[in-house]
PDB file of C-alpha atoms in Angstrom:
ATOM      1  CA  UNK A1155     -11.881  -1.904   8.349  1.00 44.00           C
ATOM      2  CA  UNK A1156     -10.148  -3.766  11.142  1.00 53.00           C
ATOM      3  CA  UNK A1157      -6.747  -4.387   9.530  1.00 62.00           C
ATOM      4  CA  UNK A1158      -4.158  -2.363  11.494  1.00 65.00           C
ATOM      5  CA  UNK A1159      -1.907  -0.029   9.493  1.00 65.00           C
ATOM      6  CA  UNK A1160       1.828  -0.623   9.702  1.00 81.00           C
ATOM      7  CA  UNK A1161       2.619   3.018   8.846  1.00 86.00           C
ATOM      8  CA  UNK A1162       0.728   6.319   8.741  1.00 91.00           C
ATOM      9  CA  UNK A1163       1.290   9.226   6.327  1.00 93.00           C
ATOM     10  CA  UNK A1164      -0.235  12.597   5.489  1.00 94.00           C
ATOM     11  CA  UNK A1165      -1.066  13.285   1.844  1.00 94.00           C
ATOM     12  CA  UNK A1166      -1.803  16.770   0.552  1.00 95.00           C
ATOM     13  CA  UNK A1167      -5.030  17.359  -1.376  1.00 94.00           C
ATOM     14  CA  UNK A1168      -4.168  17.562  -5.079  1.00 95.00           C
ATOM     15  CA  UNK A1169      -0.991  15.506  -4.720  1.00 96.00           C
ATOM     16  CA  UNK A1170      -0.334  12.375  -6.745  1.00 97.00           C
ATOM     17  CA  UNK A1171       2.080  10.218  -4.763  1.00 97.00           C
ATOM     18  CA  UNK A1172       3.363   6.683  -4.955  1.00 97.00           C
ATOM     19  CA  UNK A1173       3.322   4.384  -1.943  1.00 97.00           C
ATOM     20  CA  UNK A1174       4.450   0.813  -1.584  1.00 96.00           C
ATOM     21  CA  UNK A1175       6.224  -1.953   0.243  1.00 94.00           C
ATOM     22  CA  UNK A1176       9.678  -3.473  -0.113  1.00 94.00           C
ATOM     23  CA  UNK A1177       9.016  -7.053   0.932  1.00 93.00           C
ATOM     24  CA  UNK A1178      12.748  -7.837   0.756  1.00 91.00           C
ATOM     25  CA  UNK A1179      13.514  -5.443   3.650  1.00 86.00           C
ATOM     26  CA  UNK A1180      10.786  -6.944   5.806  1.00 76.00           C
ATOM     27  CA  UNK A1181      12.535 -10.316   5.453  1.00 82.00           C
ATOM     28  CA  UNK A1182       9.241 -11.684   4.239  1.00 87.00           C
ATOM     29  CA  UNK A1183      10.475 -13.313   1.020  1.00 93.00           C
ATOM     30  CA  UNK A1184      12.634 -16.436   1.287  1.00 92.00           C
ATOM     31  CA  UNK A1185      15.694 -16.814  -0.910  1.00 91.00           C
ATOM     32  CA  UNK A1186      14.547 -17.295  -4.515  1.00 93.00           C
ATOM     33  CA  UNK A1187      10.903 -16.504  -3.683  1.00 96.00           C
ATOM     34  CA  UNK A1188       9.194 -13.843  -5.817  1.00 97.00           C
ATOM     35  CA  UNK A1189       5.900 -11.959  -5.775  1.00 98.00           C
ATOM     36  CA  UNK A1190       3.587 -13.628  -8.310  1.00 98.00           C
ATOM     37  CA  UNK A1191       0.713 -11.175  -7.900  1.00 98.00           C
ATOM     38  CA  UNK A1192       0.121  -7.864  -6.175  1.00 98.00           C
ATOM     39  CA  UNK A1193      -3.282  -6.186  -5.897  1.00 98.00           C
ATOM     40  CA  UNK A1194      -4.151  -2.819  -4.387  1.00 98.00           C
ATOM     41  CA  UNK A1195      -7.342  -1.458  -2.825  1.00 98.00           C
ATOM     42  CA  UNK A1196      -8.144   1.736  -0.941  1.00 98.00           C
ATOM     43  CA  UNK A1197     -10.986   2.475   1.454  1.00 96.00           C
ATOM     44  CA  UNK A1198     -12.843   4.768   1.159  1.00 97.00           C
ATOM     45  CA  UNK A1199     -12.400   4.616  -2.602  1.00 96.00           C
ATOM     46  CA  UNK A1200     -10.230   7.176  -4.409  1.00 97.00           C
ATOM     47  CA  UNK A1201      -8.020   6.858  -7.490  1.00 98.00           C
ATOM     48  CA  UNK A1202      -5.256   4.233  -7.678  1.00 98.00           C
ATOM     49  CA  UNK A1203      -3.095   3.977 -10.801  1.00 98.00           C
ATOM     50  CA  UNK A1204       0.235   2.736 -12.138  1.00 98.00           C
ATOM     51  CA  UNK A1205       0.575  -0.330  -9.905  1.00 98.00           C
ATOM     52  CA  UNK A1206       4.003  -1.985 -10.135  1.00 98.00           C
ATOM     53  CA  UNK A1207       5.556  -5.211  -8.874  1.00 97.00           C
ATOM     54  CA  UNK A1208       9.281  -5.724  -9.418  1.00 97.00           C
ATOM     55  CA  UNK A1209      12.075  -7.501  -7.539  1.00 95.00           C
ATOM     56  CA  UNK A1210      10.077  -7.832  -4.306  1.00 96.00           C
ATOM     57  CA  UNK A1211       8.869  -4.220  -4.310  1.00 96.00           C
ATOM     58  CA  UNK A1212       5.230  -3.247  -4.924  1.00 97.00           C
ATOM     59  CA  UNK A1213       3.887   0.274  -5.433  1.00 98.00           C
ATOM     60  CA  UNK A1214       0.878   2.275  -6.615  1.00 98.00           C
ATOM     61  CA  UNK A1215       0.034   5.950  -7.210  1.00 98.00           C
ATOM     62  CA  UNK A1216      -2.729   7.538  -5.081  1.00 98.00           C
ATOM     63  CA  UNK A1217      -4.751  10.657  -5.959  1.00 97.00           C
ATOM     64  CA  UNK A1218      -8.143  12.248  -5.344  1.00 96.00           C
ATOM     65  CA  UNK A1219      -7.888  12.489  -1.544  1.00 96.00           C
ATOM     66  CA  UNK A1220      -9.970  14.919   0.508  1.00 96.00           C
ATOM     67  CA  UNK A1221      -9.066  16.974   3.593  1.00 97.00           C
ATOM     68  CA  UNK A1222      -9.646  15.242   6.918  1.00 96.00           C
ATOM     69  CA  UNK A1223     -10.425  11.807   5.517  1.00 97.00           C
ATOM     70  CA  UNK A1224      -8.243   8.874   6.528  1.00 96.00           C
ATOM     71  CA  UNK A1225      -7.763   6.165   3.898  1.00 97.00           C
ATOM     72  CA  UNK A1226      -6.541   2.590   4.263  1.00 96.00           C
ATOM     73  CA  UNK A1227      -4.298   1.587   1.361  1.00 97.00           C
ATOM     74  CA  UNK A1228      -4.160  -2.210   1.203  1.00 97.00           C
ATOM     75  CA  UNK A1229      -1.643  -4.354  -0.697  1.00 97.00           C
ATOM     76  CA  UNK A1230      -2.295  -8.094  -1.033  1.00 97.00           C
ATOM     77  CA  UNK A1231       0.461 -10.265  -2.479  1.00 97.00           C
ATOM     78  CA  UNK A1232       0.799 -13.920  -3.388  1.00 98.00           C
ATOM     79  CA  UNK A1233       4.275 -15.409  -3.759  1.00 97.00           C
ATOM     80  CA  UNK A1234       5.805 -17.992  -6.061  1.00 97.00           C
ATOM     81  CA  UNK A1235       5.476 -20.604  -3.293  1.00 97.00           C
ATOM     82  CA  UNK A1236       1.817 -19.789  -2.588  1.00 97.00           C
ATOM     83  CA  UNK A1237       2.154 -17.632   0.525  1.00 96.00           C
ATOM     84  CA  UNK A1238      -0.163 -14.616   0.902  1.00 96.00           C
ATOM     85  CA  UNK A1239       0.382 -11.388   2.842  1.00 94.00           C
ATOM     86  CA  UNK A1240      -1.736  -8.265   3.390  1.00 94.00           C
ATOM     87  CA  UNK A1241      -0.049  -4.964   4.267  1.00 94.00           C
ATOM     88  CA  UNK A1242      -1.797  -1.658   5.065  1.00 95.00           C
ATOM     89  CA  UNK A1243      -0.790   1.995   5.026  1.00 95.00           C
ATOM     90  CA  UNK A1244      -2.965   4.708   6.518  1.00 96.00           C
ATOM     91  CA  UNK A1245      -3.127   8.007   4.604  1.00 97.00           C
ATOM     92  CA  UNK A1246      -4.814  11.164   5.906  1.00 97.00           C
ATOM     93  CA  UNK A1247      -5.761  13.987   3.547  1.00 96.00           C
ATOM     94  CA  UNK A1248      -4.360  17.413   4.495  1.00 95.00           C
ATOM     95  CA  UNK A1249      -4.804  20.864   2.895  1.00 94.00           C
TER      96      UNK A1249
END
């Protein structure tokens, strides 16, 4: 995938961790604007669960990672005024 990651993390094999974005701290949401929809994807595919979207903050739990594999966790949002943004985290599986 060619989308650059904005942050990189290590995730231990066997861990179940939540990751997300606070779009209010990025200054991305205008006053009164909200996130209407938030979708998550991960490549290569592993388990995503418990996605949340509240008050400008989106998150999802990640599990099933393998040692040495780097994953791109992708969050796509659409706002109440019709703007769309795609944010990416890079996660690398560690023992």
